[in-house]
XYZ file of C-alpha atoms in Angstrom:
594
model
C -22.897 -23.003 -3.930
C -21.210 -19.725 -4.773
C -18.928 -17.868 -2.406
C -21.378 -14.970 -2.331
C -24.257 -17.252 -1.327
C -22.094 -18.817 1.391
C -21.432 -15.367 2.821
C -25.112 -14.476 2.813
C -26.106 -17.661 4.624
C -23.406 -17.265 7.268
C -24.124 -13.588 7.869
C -27.863 -14.249 8.115
C -27.214 -16.900 10.737
C -24.984 -14.602 12.762
C -27.505 -11.767 12.629
C -30.325 -14.023 13.819
C -28.199 -15.531 16.583
C -28.238 -13.155 19.573
C -28.006 -15.360 22.656
C -24.226 -14.797 23.022
C -22.828 -11.304 22.517
C -19.256 -10.479 21.615
C -19.725 -6.699 21.560
C -19.077 -4.308 18.731
C -16.664 -4.944 15.842
C -13.038 -4.063 16.610
C -11.200 -1.767 14.222
C -8.205 -3.675 12.892
C -6.639 -0.962 10.780
C -7.549 2.364 9.181
C -5.898 4.701 6.678
C -7.747 7.783 5.483
C -11.009 6.419 4.020
C -9.877 2.788 4.014
C -10.629 0.591 7.028
C -11.191 -2.970 8.206
C -12.952 -4.300 11.316
C -13.377 -7.784 12.773
C -15.844 -9.424 15.134
C -16.043 -12.960 16.556
C -19.236 -15.011 16.877
C -19.930 -18.649 17.933
C -21.290 -20.847 15.122
C -21.623 -24.504 14.155
C -19.703 -25.897 11.191
C -20.581 -29.402 9.941
C -22.406 -29.914 13.224
C -19.344 -29.071 15.347
C -18.797 -25.861 17.337
C -16.516 -23.157 15.934
C -15.758 -19.464 16.093
C -16.393 -17.257 13.072
C -14.252 -14.145 12.614
C -16.220 -11.720 10.481
C -14.223 -9.033 8.673
C -15.885 -5.919 7.288
C -14.079 -3.239 5.320
C -13.614 -1.178 2.202
C -12.921 -2.710 -1.187
C -9.310 -1.524 -1.568
C -7.786 -2.422 1.809
C -6.722 -6.057 1.605
C -4.852 -8.805 3.464
C -2.514 -11.265 1.782
C -3.615 -14.884 1.425
C -0.351 -16.226 -0.007
C 2.933 -15.832 1.895
C 4.824 -15.732 -1.415
C 3.013 -12.608 -2.622
C 3.156 -10.772 0.728
C 5.749 -7.966 1.034
C 7.714 -10.248 3.373
C 7.060 -13.972 4.011
C 5.147 -14.412 7.233
C 2.956 -11.337 6.784
C -0.017 -13.164 5.292
C -3.208 -13.147 7.381
C -2.975 -15.444 10.412
C -5.515 -16.225 13.121
C -5.382 -18.247 16.328
C -7.676 -18.626 19.332
C -7.246 -19.747 22.909
C -9.574 -20.326 25.840
C -9.196 -22.209 29.108
C -10.259 -25.821 28.662
C -10.809 -25.446 24.902
C -8.613 -26.719 22.059
C -8.937 -24.989 18.710
C -7.970 -26.438 15.373
C -6.280 -24.928 12.360
C -7.896 -21.750 11.038
C -10.025 -22.280 7.934
C -9.870 -19.508 5.349
C -12.303 -18.808 2.496
C -11.337 -18.838 -1.146
C -9.251 -15.688 -1.771
C -10.078 -13.071 -4.358
C -7.834 -11.914 -7.197
C -6.334 -8.448 -6.786
C -4.066 -6.829 -9.374
C -0.870 -5.666 -7.672
C 0.722 -2.878 -9.720
C 4.107 -3.317 -8.032
C 4.266 -7.030 -8.906
C 2.462 -6.570 -12.231
C 0.247 -9.572 -11.609
C -2.886 -10.788 -9.867
C -2.368 -11.932 -6.286
C -4.613 -13.762 -3.816
C -6.048 -11.512 -1.119
C -8.873 -11.233 1.380
C -10.725 -7.962 0.939
C -13.940 -6.238 2.012
C -16.485 -8.456 3.789
C -15.294 -12.007 4.454
C -14.956 -14.448 7.317
C -12.767 -17.295 8.527
C -13.488 -20.147 10.943
C -11.623 -21.430 13.999
C -12.964 -24.965 14.673
C -13.340 -26.087 18.294
C -11.818 -29.580 18.329
C -12.456 -30.380 21.997
C -13.683 -28.757 25.192
C -14.515 -29.731 28.765
C -18.152 -30.748 29.039
C -18.623 -28.866 32.320
C -17.702 -25.543 30.699
C -20.366 -22.886 30.437
C -19.257 -19.231 30.107
C -15.598 -19.141 29.024
C -13.484 -16.080 28.052
C -11.897 -16.460 24.615
C -9.087 -14.581 22.891
C -8.522 -14.470 19.131
C -5.207 -13.127 17.846
C -4.851 -11.764 14.335
C -1.613 -10.764 12.632
C -0.861 -9.607 9.112
C -0.056 -6.592 6.996
C -2.750 -4.601 5.214
C -2.192 -2.800 1.924
C -4.130 -0.628 -0.470
C -3.538 -0.209 -4.189
C -1.164 2.683 -3.326
C 0.725 1.711 -0.163
C 1.258 -0.839 2.605
C 0.568 -0.016 6.251
C 2.747 -1.219 9.167
C 2.295 -4.880 10.159
C -0.053 -5.399 13.079
C -1.129 -7.812 15.781
C -4.673 -7.420 17.104
C -6.519 -9.203 19.883
C -10.279 -9.831 19.906
C -11.864 -10.759 23.236
C -15.222 -12.329 23.995
C -17.006 -15.106 25.851
C -18.255 -18.502 24.726
C -21.465 -19.675 26.374
C -21.412 -23.456 25.932
C -24.770 -23.715 27.723
C -26.385 -22.313 24.553
C -24.433 -24.561 22.189
C -27.611 -26.035 20.690
C -28.727 -22.588 19.537
C -25.512 -21.689 17.732
C -26.338 -21.140 14.041
C -25.185 -23.721 11.500
C -23.141 -22.131 8.706
C -22.444 -23.233 5.173
C -18.730 -22.648 4.701
C -16.434 -24.137 2.079
C -12.789 -23.499 2.994
C -10.107 -22.840 0.418
C -9.113 -25.948 -1.533
C -5.536 -25.848 -0.218
C -5.188 -25.631 3.522
C -2.885 -22.975 4.882
C -0.110 -25.028 6.422
C 1.375 -22.017 8.160
C -1.723 -21.142 10.203
C -1.614 -23.801 12.881
C -3.402 -22.952 16.097
C -1.146 -21.389 18.681
C -1.485 -21.349 22.413
C 1.220 -18.886 23.395
C 1.854 -15.313 22.367
C 5.492 -16.056 21.540
C 4.400 -18.786 19.122
C 2.369 -16.323 17.071
C 5.232 -13.837 17.037
C 7.656 -16.452 15.810
C 5.590 -17.750 12.887
C 7.598 -17.663 9.659
C 10.848 -17.036 11.488
C 13.828 -19.342 11.051
C 17.495 -19.159 11.908
C 18.499 -18.620 8.288
C 15.902 -15.883 7.796
C 17.044 -14.150 10.989
C 20.682 -14.277 9.909
C 19.778 -12.882 6.481
C 17.833 -9.981 7.934
C 20.604 -9.139 10.385
C 23.055 -9.052 7.478
C 20.657 -6.800 5.593
C 20.558 -4.461 8.588
C 24.358 -4.306 8.536
C 24.297 -3.690 4.768
C 21.715 -0.930 5.227
C 24.053 0.821 7.642
C 26.924 0.576 5.162
C 24.686 1.927 2.402
C 23.871 5.038 4.439
C 27.379 6.367 3.821
C 26.784 6.818 0.085
C 23.269 8.231 0.301
C 22.595 11.818 -0.837
C 21.581 12.793 2.684
C 25.031 11.944 4.098
C 27.183 13.058 1.163
C 26.924 16.757 2.103
C 28.730 16.149 5.408
C 31.405 13.848 3.980
C 33.914 16.716 3.631
C 33.587 17.446 7.337
C 33.784 13.756 8.231
C 36.874 13.184 6.088
C 38.529 16.273 7.539
C 37.861 15.023 11.062
C 39.270 11.583 10.257
C 42.380 13.192 8.751
C 42.861 15.218 11.920
C 42.277 12.166 14.096
C 44.888 10.240 12.120
C 47.520 12.800 13.133
C 47.031 12.037 16.828
C 49.102 9.552 18.781
C 47.789 5.969 18.375
C 45.964 5.719 21.701
C 44.220 9.052 21.256
C 43.489 8.331 17.603
C 41.709 5.111 18.520
C 39.821 6.796 21.369
C 38.611 9.660 19.158
C 37.741 7.283 16.332
C 35.719 5.081 18.653
C 33.961 8.172 19.989
C 32.951 9.127 16.453
C 31.675 5.598 15.765
C 29.842 5.509 19.096
C 28.106 8.745 18.075
C 26.740 6.997 14.990
C 25.748 3.861 16.882
C 24.208 5.887 19.727
C 21.593 7.378 17.439
C 20.479 3.982 16.168
C 20.588 2.556 19.701
C 18.263 5.351 20.801
C 15.913 4.469 17.952
C 16.093 0.805 18.940
C 15.297 1.550 22.585
C 12.407 3.787 21.566
C 11.065 1.156 19.174
C 11.305 -1.561 21.841
C 9.644 0.529 24.554
C 6.892 1.564 22.142
C 6.332 -2.048 21.129
C 6.239 -3.314 24.726
C 3.972 -0.587 26.101
C 1.528 -0.002 23.245
C 2.004 -2.810 20.762
C 2.668 -0.168 18.107
C 5.625 -0.201 15.759
C 8.118 2.526 14.855
C 9.065 3.582 11.356
C 11.960 5.956 10.696
C 9.738 7.898 8.284
C 7.031 8.500 10.906
C 8.465 11.819 12.220
C 8.088 13.335 8.738
C 4.315 13.060 9.122
C 4.400 15.829 11.742
C 4.616 19.448 10.639
C 6.745 20.487 13.635
C 9.441 17.956 12.756
C 9.347 18.978 9.085
C 9.808 22.644 10.007
C 12.746 21.809 12.293
C 14.397 19.781 9.524
C 13.942 22.571 6.952
C 15.524 25.168 9.240
C 18.285 22.771 10.316
C 19.245 21.916 6.724
C 19.252 25.569 5.659
C 21.448 26.516 8.631
C 23.802 23.637 7.935
C 24.045 24.774 4.304
C 25.117 28.173 5.613
C 27.989 26.461 7.427
C 28.956 24.783 4.151
C 29.011 28.173 2.420
C 31.133 29.608 5.269
C 28.397 32.170 5.897
C 28.202 30.946 9.484
C 31.670 30.592 10.985
C 32.722 27.785 13.307
C 35.724 29.125 15.198
C 37.131 29.059 18.709
C 39.732 31.366 20.226
C 43.157 29.790 20.207
C 43.523 29.946 23.983
C 40.143 28.378 24.593
C 40.643 25.685 21.978
C 43.991 24.818 23.524
C 42.527 24.482 27.002
C 39.492 22.486 25.915
C 41.030 20.370 23.205
C 40.374 17.100 24.974
C 36.728 17.641 25.908
C 35.876 19.617 22.787
C 37.367 17.135 20.348
C 35.698 14.160 21.971
C 32.388 16.010 22.051
C 32.830 17.108 18.449
C 33.648 13.572 17.329
C 30.567 12.173 19.047
C 28.355 14.966 17.706
C 29.629 14.571 14.145
C 28.837 10.857 14.227
C 25.393 11.483 15.698
C 24.690 14.139 13.043
C 25.736 11.851 10.191
C 23.284 9.224 11.464
C 20.445 11.745 11.679
C 21.023 12.960 8.127
C 20.807 9.407 6.796
C 17.149 8.990 7.794
C 15.351 10.686 4.868
C 17.258 8.555 2.354
C 16.508 5.144 3.855
C 16.330 2.858 0.854
C 14.847 -0.472 -0.141
C 17.135 -2.498 2.140
C 16.110 -0.466 5.172
C 12.432 -0.741 4.238
C 12.641 -4.535 3.991
C 14.426 -4.819 7.338
C 11.966 -2.511 9.088
C 8.922 -4.367 7.770
C 10.377 -7.679 8.934
C 11.449 -6.322 12.339
C 7.936 -5.165 13.157
C 6.750 -8.767 13.119
C 9.519 -9.956 15.445
C 10.048 -9.845 19.229
C 11.105 -6.473 20.612
C 14.669 -7.616 21.350
C 15.207 -8.510 17.698
C 14.138 -4.996 16.716
C 16.724 -3.505 19.061
C 19.520 -5.630 17.584
C 18.564 -4.696 14.045
C 18.730 -0.973 14.821
C 22.074 -1.459 16.557
C 23.489 -3.381 13.588
C 22.452 -0.588 11.239
C 24.462 1.813 13.386
C 27.447 -0.528 13.444
C 27.236 -0.923 9.669
C 27.291 2.820 9.129
C 30.214 3.295 11.542
C 32.260 0.378 10.183
C 34.099 2.225 7.340
C 35.185 4.994 9.693
C 36.366 2.502 12.295
C 38.526 0.826 9.623
C 40.022 4.168 8.530
C 40.820 5.150 12.106
C 42.330 1.750 12.932
C 44.407 1.722 9.732
C 45.215 5.382 8.983
C 47.502 4.321 6.123
C 44.333 3.733 4.128
C 43.792 7.490 4.218
C 46.661 7.771 1.740
C 44.379 6.201 -0.842
C 41.796 8.915 -0.312
C 42.036 12.130 -2.338
C 44.393 14.605 -0.676
C 42.773 17.529 1.144
C 42.972 20.788 -0.742
C 40.977 23.335 -2.666
C 38.796 20.625 -4.175
C 37.391 19.856 -0.720
C 36.365 23.489 -0.270
C 34.575 23.457 -3.625
C 33.026 20.095 -2.839
C 31.856 21.424 0.528
C 30.108 24.372 -1.104
C 28.598 22.073 -3.728
C 27.196 19.961 -0.932
C 25.790 23.144 0.601
C 23.575 23.480 -2.449
C 22.731 19.785 -2.091
C 21.569 20.486 1.467
C 19.310 23.279 0.226
C 17.903 20.877 -2.346
C 17.446 18.267 0.372
C 15.489 20.789 2.463
C 12.784 20.696 -0.201
C 11.726 17.194 0.916
C 10.409 18.136 4.390
C 9.212 21.471 3.001
C 7.082 19.716 0.380
C 5.467 17.606 3.115
C 3.905 20.704 4.687
C 0.432 22.015 3.833
C 0.390 24.399 0.877
C -0.571 27.400 2.987
C 2.506 26.903 5.209
C 5.149 26.632 2.485
C 5.886 30.327 2.033
C 5.831 30.998 5.782
C 8.257 28.187 6.625
C 10.603 29.069 3.755
C 10.584 32.699 4.897
C 11.311 31.708 8.481
C 14.224 29.516 7.352
C 15.766 32.546 5.614
C 15.206 34.750 8.675
C 16.668 32.048 10.940
C 19.751 31.830 8.714
C 20.119 35.615 8.826
C 19.788 35.593 12.618
C 22.389 32.844 12.903
C 24.681 34.878 10.656
C 24.210 37.882 12.921
C 24.990 35.743 15.960
C 28.241 34.378 14.572
C 29.564 36.876 12.030
C 28.651 40.244 13.507
C 30.808 39.676 16.565
C 34.288 38.417 17.235
C 36.137 37.314 20.328
C 37.456 40.839 20.735
C 33.968 42.416 20.625
C 33.077 44.099 23.934
C 30.734 42.012 26.046
C 27.954 44.623 26.055
C 27.962 45.028 22.282
C 28.098 41.254 21.828
C 25.037 40.760 24.037
C 23.192 43.526 22.181
C 23.860 42.037 18.737
C 23.100 38.469 19.753
C 20.023 39.550 21.676
C 18.776 41.297 18.540
C 19.460 38.142 16.508
C 17.439 36.020 18.926
C 14.644 38.599 18.999
C 14.440 38.646 15.199
C 14.316 34.840 14.988
C 11.740 34.453 17.773
C 9.537 37.252 16.434
C 9.622 35.773 12.940
C 8.742 32.349 14.321
C 5.800 33.668 16.327
C 4.518 35.565 13.302
C 5.154 33.075 10.513
C 4.951 29.567 11.961
C 1.585 29.270 13.771
C -0.838 27.512 11.447
C -3.794 29.796 10.953
C -7.265 28.316 10.675
C -10.052 29.722 8.555
C -13.121 30.832 10.498
C -14.991 31.128 7.208
C -15.875 28.039 5.171
C -14.686 29.237 1.775
C -15.768 27.461 -1.398
C -13.615 27.430 -4.528
C -14.477 29.792 -7.351
C -17.144 28.391 -9.665
C -19.010 30.764 -11.981
C -21.989 28.427 -12.298
C -22.350 28.037 -8.531
C -22.170 31.806 -8.056
C -24.870 32.449 -10.674
C -27.056 29.737 -9.146
C -26.741 31.255 -5.657
C -27.695 34.735 -6.874
C -30.594 33.266 -8.873
C -31.880 31.684 -5.653
C -31.702 35.042 -3.863
C -28.506 34.287 -1.906
C -25.812 36.987 -1.744
C -22.248 36.027 -2.674
C -18.944 37.451 -1.426
C -16.002 36.785 -3.762
C -12.490 37.212 -2.378
C -10.044 37.523 -5.282
C -6.571 36.585 -4.057
C -3.249 35.097 -5.207
C -0.435 33.138 -3.605
C 2.124 35.816 -4.522
C 0.008 38.684 -3.182
C 1.366 40.027 0.135
C -1.504 42.501 0.596
C -3.940 39.617 0.196
C -2.407 37.909 3.231
C -2.555 41.143 5.220
C -6.235 41.527 4.337
C -6.846 37.891 5.280
C -5.346 38.373 8.747
C -6.884 41.790 9.355
C -10.436 41.123 8.159
C -11.378 37.575 7.242
C -9.890 35.903 10.322
C -11.921 38.154 12.590
C -14.678 36.199 14.412
C -17.096 39.128 14.021
C -16.666 39.080 10.246
C -17.223 35.316 10.094
C -20.356 35.663 12.227
C -21.693 38.525 10.091
C -21.278 36.563 6.850
C -22.998 33.543 8.363
C -25.853 35.593 9.806
C -26.493 37.263 6.441
C -26.422 33.843 4.690
C -23.692 35.049 2.342
C -21.900 32.439 0.232
C -18.136 33.027 0.720
C -16.108 32.251 -2.413
C -12.317 32.171 -2.633
C -11.171 33.140 -6.136
C -7.564 32.162 -6.854
C -5.892 34.366 -9.483
C -2.324 33.129 -8.937
C -1.929 32.288 -12.637
C -3.336 34.304 -15.540
C -5.241 31.355 -17.032
C -7.089 30.479 -13.808
C -10.882 30.868 -14.279
C -11.064 33.456 -11.495
C -8.292 35.538 -13.099
C -10.042 35.452 -16.485
C -13.474 36.342 -15.048
C -12.057 39.141 -12.877
C -11.175 41.017 -16.060
C -13.833 39.834 -18.505
C -16.901 39.800 -16.235
C -16.108 42.350 -13.526
C -13.939 44.667 -15.650
C -11.008 44.719 -13.223
C -7.537 44.336 -14.825
C -6.166 41.669 -12.491
C -5.639 43.876 -9.427
C -5.727 41.962 -6.142
C -6.781 41.918 -3.408
C -10.272 42.631 -4.651
C -13.485 41.798 -2.798
C -16.800 41.795 -4.639
C -20.203 41.425 -2.989
C -23.033 40.312 -5.272
C -26.425 41.269 -3.824
C -29.574 39.851 -5.484
C -31.690 42.689 -6.877
C -28.743 45.090 -7.167
C -27.698 46.002 -10.689
C -24.057 46.581 -9.769
C -21.855 44.576 -7.419
C -20.254 46.214 -4.404
C -16.475 46.480 -4.849
C -13.926 46.696 -2.038
C -10.472 47.094 -3.627
C -7.128 46.639 -1.875
C -6.735 46.562 1.893
C -9.707 47.820 3.887
C -11.035 47.708 7.433
C -13.647 45.283 8.691
C -16.009 48.246 9.230
C -15.981 48.785 5.456
C -17.071 45.182 4.993
C -19.807 45.553 7.629
C -21.137 48.596 5.755
C -21.256 46.560 2.544
C -23.061 43.705 4.297
C -25.723 46.179 5.428
C -26.805 46.361 1.780
C -27.829 42.720 1.994
C -30.341 43.521 4.705
């Protein structure tokens, strides 16, 4: 009997069987268009009672059948059930399917799409009737492009043993080789600890330490190395007790960031069951914008455009507090800058940690912080080692400015994560923010009169805030524009539907003014919809774009934008609205449609 026929028979039996309901399928995981759900149903297997877990999903999202081919051992699909007075046996899995993994360059065994597994009921109390049951699933799901975070899901239902005789018999042939690592579990901690051993734990903790060490040579941290080295050199000149105290403060600053991440990860895991990935913040536009502006501003410090100075009297009086605060802040900053460059070691540790108890996750984060701080702790404890470092001098100033350009290059990463329509606005705001920061720091000195200082700095804040309010809000289109397509336009006109073509370009400032002034007006959107006008956005950013070619060849306009053209069926000539115009001009043109 083929696997396909087995599935059909089992599914037919489950559909017919309705005396015991387990509710709707539970969504296990989803990413964009890919998803997988699971539902439990009581069945009979070889005459004995069992639970069937029916998975439904898309054909690309898959679970691993073999622990050796999973991203990390222990992340293959596991299932276990528990109910009061019921003992379940080892989960029975179907024959896996072959899936070509491009990263491993080979076929691997997976479970994908629609499939099911069985949880045999080995024994139960005869007096049982309606019993709550819990099925726990754990695994990692991947597509052909990426792997999603590991998960643990719980399915709940009820077993009605009084209807045992009506449970459908299923034809199910389990995989030839039993999965030795899927023994039934009766406690939540047992499921969490599957695949974990003392040697594996020790290895992963060492990897966490190594990941922290590796952060110090990543491109994200290199730009601040001149500042870090300078601070260590200054610390080394202090008396031993103060040197050690300042050095520890710097190291604590590094560790504090990772401790905060560990606490957040643990709290998130305990309260929601979700897991935390250091790359998650980059999925949010607000965080990306903050990082772009922060990196640009920090580059300005590297270029000495933004000064960092204190008056001599003030620095003398606040040396103790300021230096300790600066040491802590420098360590914290170095840890923050390491995040975007987390490499393969960090990825492996994070994937493994998300399958472990929350306390293990906290220790792993802490060890990463300790690993990153370790080299600096050694240099502070043994300042003689500083003699082996290159001597401070002009080279450090050149290196610092070189790293300023590296920071600007690094700012491209969060900038590229933003939607296309936000790129220019965010880049512009970063420049304005840098200018405002320059005004704040460079246009005044400690001898500047208080009134003038407040005036200049108030103007700097006003410029930055005004630019942010104007540039940063993401604007939504009230009109459902369609991309330029000559054939679609001709078809619409042929079917007696008017067409409005908005010729625009990414580099066109007047086009953006027209967009805000006219096409984001609710009255304009309503008028176009009421007149059944097809709105077309024609992009002429590059000369070889179809819209740019047709603007000149078909409409006889030599590439001037903004240009709005209204095609009215029955009219020999289109209505042209060049440049920037008022919405009343557009309303007058729409009147021709009526």
